[in-house]
Amino acid sequence: MKTILKKSCLVLTATMMLASCKKFDEINNDPFAASADQVQTEYFINNSIIGAQQDPGLSERIFVLYWVPGGRGQQDEDGETFSQGSFVDDWASEYYRQSSQWQNNINTAIQIGADQIAKGTSKPYTNNLIQVARIWRAYLMSEFSDTFGPMPTDAFQGKNPEFQDVKTVYYFALTELKDAASKLDLSITNTDVVNKEDPAYGYNYAKWRKYANSMRMRLAMRLSEVDASKAEAEFTDAAAGGDYITDAADMFAIQELPNSYNPLSSVFRKESSWMGLPISATYNNLAVGLGSVKSADQLGAAFQSAIKPADWLGQRYTDQLATKTNDPMAGYWLNGLPNTIDPRAYKIFSIPGDITNVNYPAIGGSFTSFTGPIKDASGATLKTLNAKYTWNAKADGNWGGKTALNQPIVTNGCKPLTNLIYRNGTNKRVFFGPWETYFLLAEAAERGWASPVAAKTAYETGVTKSFEYFGTSANLSTYLASTDYNRAGTSVNWDNVTEPPATHTMNYEDGISGAAGTVAVAYPKNDLYKSGAVKNDHLTKIITQKYLAQLPWLPLETWSDHRRLGLPFFENPAVEETMPDLPALNSGNYMTGNIKFLPQRLKYPSSLKNSNAAGYNKALASLNGADAVLTPLWWAQH
């Protein structure tokens, strides 16, 4: 046991050692693990899985302030730091530290199990627990690497770890997933006491094997643009047997707890009365107009008069709203509700002013103000804008002096906010849903890889599984048949690959004078995908639907898909004034797309460089670029 505990304290850096090498009774901290006389593999696995749910302090720093703006599910709310290419060392340091603890625990679980088998003191299920631990370790490594980049693959193994390049990390994780899945013995059953230590599947080994294969498909697809032969070989092998996550019952999801302040609290934090988590411009542009499902058929009588015609753009405020962005709604405020919208949008986000709805996130009385002044350059109020029953999103970026002229852009109660059901700890945090498996299969088939499911069938099944999850299945047939374009120029219907017209005519009114007008609105050009020439092909549909299905739980995945493919369309940050951390973006090129306009990774925390200079230098050499937010990872689009 002393050998095991000694090995478990070998961490990635000296900083990690201070955080992770603790007394045994500190590692197993009640109520999430066992007491010191119960040293078993399952307790370390439990500790690792529970810890990775992220306590409120960590989830705010990494999930909300980095992954969410990276993946564009909701708007960045802390000074729009990450969306502007900026970085806060303390936030990343906390994730780096805690992630090392989770990996420490899972590696210790593997070591304990192997030691027990070698000594003949193992249980019938010990070998299976080792394989489960290896599967979870592969996920943890992918999460860490997708956030920072290079990392050790040999940490916690009795020797000083060395940072490896991202390719090596991915190859290692793919090998682990395949081997561990093959070594699970499905005939083994555990005691109820042991099963309770697995918050994901209760040690249903058949489900763990499905998760391993689906995870292998996810990681294999990540290599599609830089290592196509490896990606195809790994993906087709993992998918060949059809043993992957296909139903809600197989979903990898962890139950959150209400009224708590621990790793099982909601990652969206009900307690945070400053954090409204408003809808992002990206989500709004992809959802509005998509699917032909009318707001009138989704909402009650109170909202009917607020619903606008399909050709209504809104009110124009060119002096008060940012216009230096390729957001197709730049300069316009929708003074009502959209005529049609993806039905999942109303499930995730609230309608401003709907404050009597039990799901409205009126936390501590916050977010209940939905009016604000519109001002001129002198600061004089021109009108008071009432955002009740409206639907708008604010493009991230630097709005400069316009921020002070339009109060609703900084008032969360004037924007759709993340509904309470995702914040109150009564839900399950999803790590892998059945929809993702099917969108991966659809992409593989579209690429011409061997797939057990045809591309169209997989695509439509992915949409179906997502609609089942959100409770919107009544709208499914209308949705799948729709050839209407969203604001990005993409439709739902698989067989409709007709590109949208260059522009579409919309009606509007001047927000100050009320004068009516018409305008030819261009569908945005996504230069990151096929030089902007394509908006409605099959791959764009797949990734658009995958994005809509993954949110709100999986922003790291939506960010990774965009880094890999440039899909779906992400608008540029508004550049009314320059942003020092995005020097390539300026007032002359904001209508174009460039990966230099978007964050690509997190910088390593300063603690790594300060405590382990050699390790930091090896990480940089493996990164093959500067330790900067804008340096792409190996598998990302170049």
JSON list of C-alpha atoms in Angstrom, two decimals, residues 483-554:
[
{"chain": "A", "resi": 483, "resn": "THR", "atom": "CA", "xyz": [-36.27, 23.46, -46.52]},
{"chain": "A", "resi": 484, "resn": "ASP", "atom": "CA", "xyz": [-36.31, 26.88, -44.82]},
{"chain": "A", "resi": 485, "resn": "TYR", "atom": "CA", "xyz": [-32.92, 28.46, -44.21]},
{"chain": "A", "resi": 486, "resn": "ASN", "atom": "CA", "xyz": [-31.68, 29.73, -40.89]},
{"chain": "A", "resi": 487, "resn": "ARG", "atom": "CA", "xyz": [-29.77, 33.00, -40.70]},
{"chain": "A", "resi": 488, "resn": "ALA", "atom": "CA", "xyz": [-26.58, 31.17, -41.67]},
{"chain": "A", "resi": 489, "resn": "GLY", "atom": "CA", "xyz": [-28.15, 29.78, -44.86]},
{"chain": "A", "resi": 490, "resn": "THR", "atom": "CA", "xyz": [-28.58, 26.16, -43.75]},
{"chain": "A", "resi": 491, "resn": "SER", "atom": "CA", "xyz": [-31.77, 24.07, -43.86]},
{"chain": "A", "resi": 492, "resn": "VAL", "atom": "CA", "xyz": [-32.75, 20.87, -42.05]},
{"chain": "A", "resi": 493, "resn": "ASN", "atom": "CA", "xyz": [-33.97, 18.64, -44.88]},
{"chain": "A", "resi": 494, "resn": "TRP", "atom": "CA", "xyz": [-31.23, 16.21, -45.88]},
{"chain": "A", "resi": 495, "resn": "ASP", "atom": "CA", "xyz": [-32.18, 16.10, -49.55]},
{"chain": "A", "resi": 496, "resn": "ASN", "atom": "CA", "xyz": [-32.28, 19.88, -49.93]},
{"chain": "A", "resi": 497, "resn": "VAL", "atom": "CA", "xyz": [-28.71, 20.85, -50.72]},
{"chain": "A", "resi": 498, "resn": "THR", "atom": "CA", "xyz": [-29.68, 23.88, -52.78]},
{"chain": "A", "resi": 499, "resn": "GLU", "atom": "CA", "xyz": [-27.61, 26.84, -51.70]},
{"chain": "A", "resi": 500, "resn": "PRO", "atom": "CA", "xyz": [-29.55, 29.83, -50.41]},
{"chain": "A", "resi": 501, "resn": "PRO", "atom": "CA", "xyz": [-29.76, 32.97, -52.54]},
{"chain": "A", "resi": 502, "resn": "ALA", "atom": "CA", "xyz": [-27.05, 35.55, -51.99]},
{"chain": "A", "resi": 503, "resn": "THR", "atom": "CA", "xyz": [-29.51, 37.80, -50.17]},
{"chain": "A", "resi": 504, "resn": "HIS", "atom": "CA", "xyz": [-33.07, 37.77, -48.93]},
{"chain": "A", "resi": 505, "resn": "THR", "atom": "CA", "xyz": [-35.30, 40.81, -48.59]},
{"chain": "A", "resi": 506, "resn": "MET", "atom": "CA", "xyz": [-36.47, 41.71, -45.10]},
{"chain": "A", "resi": 507, "resn": "ASN", "atom": "CA", "xyz": [-38.61, 44.49, -43.66]},
{"chain": "A", "resi": 508, "resn": "TYR", "atom": "CA", "xyz": [-37.49, 46.70, -40.79]},
{"chain": "A", "resi": 509, "resn": "GLU", "atom": "CA", "xyz": [-38.13, 50.01, -39.12]},
{"chain": "A", "resi": 510, "resn": "ASP", "atom": "CA", "xyz": [-35.80, 52.68, -37.84]},
{"chain": "A", "resi": 511, "resn": "GLY", "atom": "CA", "xyz": [-35.63, 52.22, -34.09]},
{"chain": "A", "resi": 512, "resn": "ILE", "atom": "CA", "xyz": [-35.74, 55.92, -33.35]},
{"chain": "A", "resi": 513, "resn": "SER", "atom": "CA", "xyz": [-37.97, 57.47, -36.03]},
{"chain": "A", "resi": 514, "resn": "GLY", "atom": "CA", "xyz": [-40.10, 54.41, -36.77]},
{"chain": "A", "resi": 515, "resn": "ALA", "atom": "CA", "xyz": [-39.65, 54.89, -40.52]},
{"chain": "A", "resi": 516, "resn": "ALA", "atom": "CA", "xyz": [-40.26, 51.66, -42.45]},
{"chain": "A", "resi": 517, "resn": "GLY", "atom": "CA", "xyz": [-37.79, 50.20, -44.91]},
{"chain": "A", "resi": 518, "resn": "THR", "atom": "CA", "xyz": [-36.60, 47.08, -46.66]},
{"chain": "A", "resi": 519, "resn": "VAL", "atom": "CA", "xyz": [-33.08, 45.67, -46.82]},
{"chain": "A", "resi": 520, "resn": "ALA", "atom": "CA", "xyz": [-31.35, 42.89, -48.74]},
{"chain": "A", "resi": 521, "resn": "VAL", "atom": "CA", "xyz": [-29.76, 40.77, -46.03]},
{"chain": "A", "resi": 522, "resn": "ALA", "atom": "CA", "xyz": [-26.81, 38.63, -47.09]},
{"chain": "A", "resi": 523, "resn": "TYR", "atom": "CA", "xyz": [-26.31, 35.15, -45.70]},
{"chain": "A", "resi": 524, "resn": "PRO", "atom": "CA", "xyz": [-22.93, 35.25, -43.95]},
{"chain": "A", "resi": 525, "resn": "LYS", "atom": "CA", "xyz": [-19.86, 33.92, -45.74]},
{"chain": "A", "resi": 526, "resn": "ASN", "atom": "CA", "xyz": [-18.08, 31.24, -43.71]},
{"chain": "A", "resi": 527, "resn": "ASP", "atom": "CA", "xyz": [-14.52, 31.48, -45.00]},
{"chain": "A", "resi": 528, "resn": "LEU", "atom": "CA", "xyz": [-13.40, 28.73, -42.63]},
{"chain": "A", "resi": 529, "resn": "TYR", "atom": "CA", "xyz": [-15.33, 26.07, -44.57]},
{"chain": "A", "resi": 530, "resn": "LYS", "atom": "CA", "xyz": [-14.78, 25.55, -48.28]},
{"chain": "A", "resi": 531, "resn": "SER", "atom": "CA", "xyz": [-13.71, 29.18, -48.66]},
{"chain": "A", "resi": 532, "resn": "GLY", "atom": "CA", "xyz": [-17.22, 30.35, -47.83]},
{"chain": "A", "resi": 533, "resn": "ALA", "atom": "CA", "xyz": [-18.74, 28.95, -51.01]},
{"chain": "A", "resi": 534, "resn": "VAL", "atom": "CA", "xyz": [-20.97, 26.36, -49.28]},
{"chain": "A", "resi": 535, "resn": "LYS", "atom": "CA", "xyz": [-23.63, 26.86, -46.63]},
{"chain": "A", "resi": 536, "resn": "ASN", "atom": "CA", "xyz": [-26.07, 23.99, -47.09]},
{"chain": "A", "resi": 537, "resn": "ASP", "atom": "CA", "xyz": [-24.22, 20.78, -47.89]},
{"chain": "A", "resi": 538, "resn": "HIS", "atom": "CA", "xyz": [-24.57, 17.58, -45.91]},
{"chain": "A", "resi": 539, "resn": "LEU", "atom": "CA", "xyz": [-21.60, 18.13, -43.61]},
{"chain": "A", "resi": 540, "resn": "THR", "atom": "CA", "xyz": [-22.82, 21.63, -42.71]},
{"chain": "A", "resi": 541, "resn": "LYS", "atom": "CA", "xyz": [-26.22, 20.15, -41.85]},
{"chain": "A", "resi": 542, "resn": "ILE", "atom": "CA", "xyz": [-24.66, 17.41, -39.73]},
{"chain": "A", "resi": 543, "resn": "ILE", "atom": "CA", "xyz": [-22.47, 19.73, -37.70]},
{"chain": "A", "resi": 544, "resn": "THR", "atom": "CA", "xyz": [-25.22, 22.34, -37.34]},
{"chain": "A", "resi": 545, "resn": "GLN", "atom": "CA", "xyz": [-27.54, 19.71, -35.91]},
{"chain": "A", "resi": 546, "resn": "LYS", "atom": "CA", "xyz": [-24.78, 18.29, -33.76]},
{"chain": "A", "resi": 547, "resn": "TYR", "atom": "CA", "xyz": [-24.12, 21.75, -32.34]},
{"chain": "A", "resi": 548, "resn": "LEU", "atom": "CA", "xyz": [-27.81, 22.30, -31.55]},
{"chain": "A", "resi": 549, "resn": "ALA", "atom": "CA", "xyz": [-28.09, 18.88, -29.93]},
{"chain": "A", "resi": 550, "resn": "GLN", "atom": "CA", "xyz": [-24.94, 19.11, -27.80]},
{"chain": "A", "resi": 551, "resn": "LEU", "atom": "CA", "xyz": [-25.92, 22.30, -26.00]},
{"chain": "A", "resi": 552, "resn": "PRO", "atom": "CA", "xyz": [-26.09, 23.23, -23.24]},
{"chain": "A", "resi": 553, "resn": "TRP", "atom": "CA", "xyz": [-24.05, 20.39, -21.73]},
{"chain": "A", "resi": 554, "resn": "LEU", "atom": "CA", "xyz": [-21.18, 19.90, -24.18]}
]
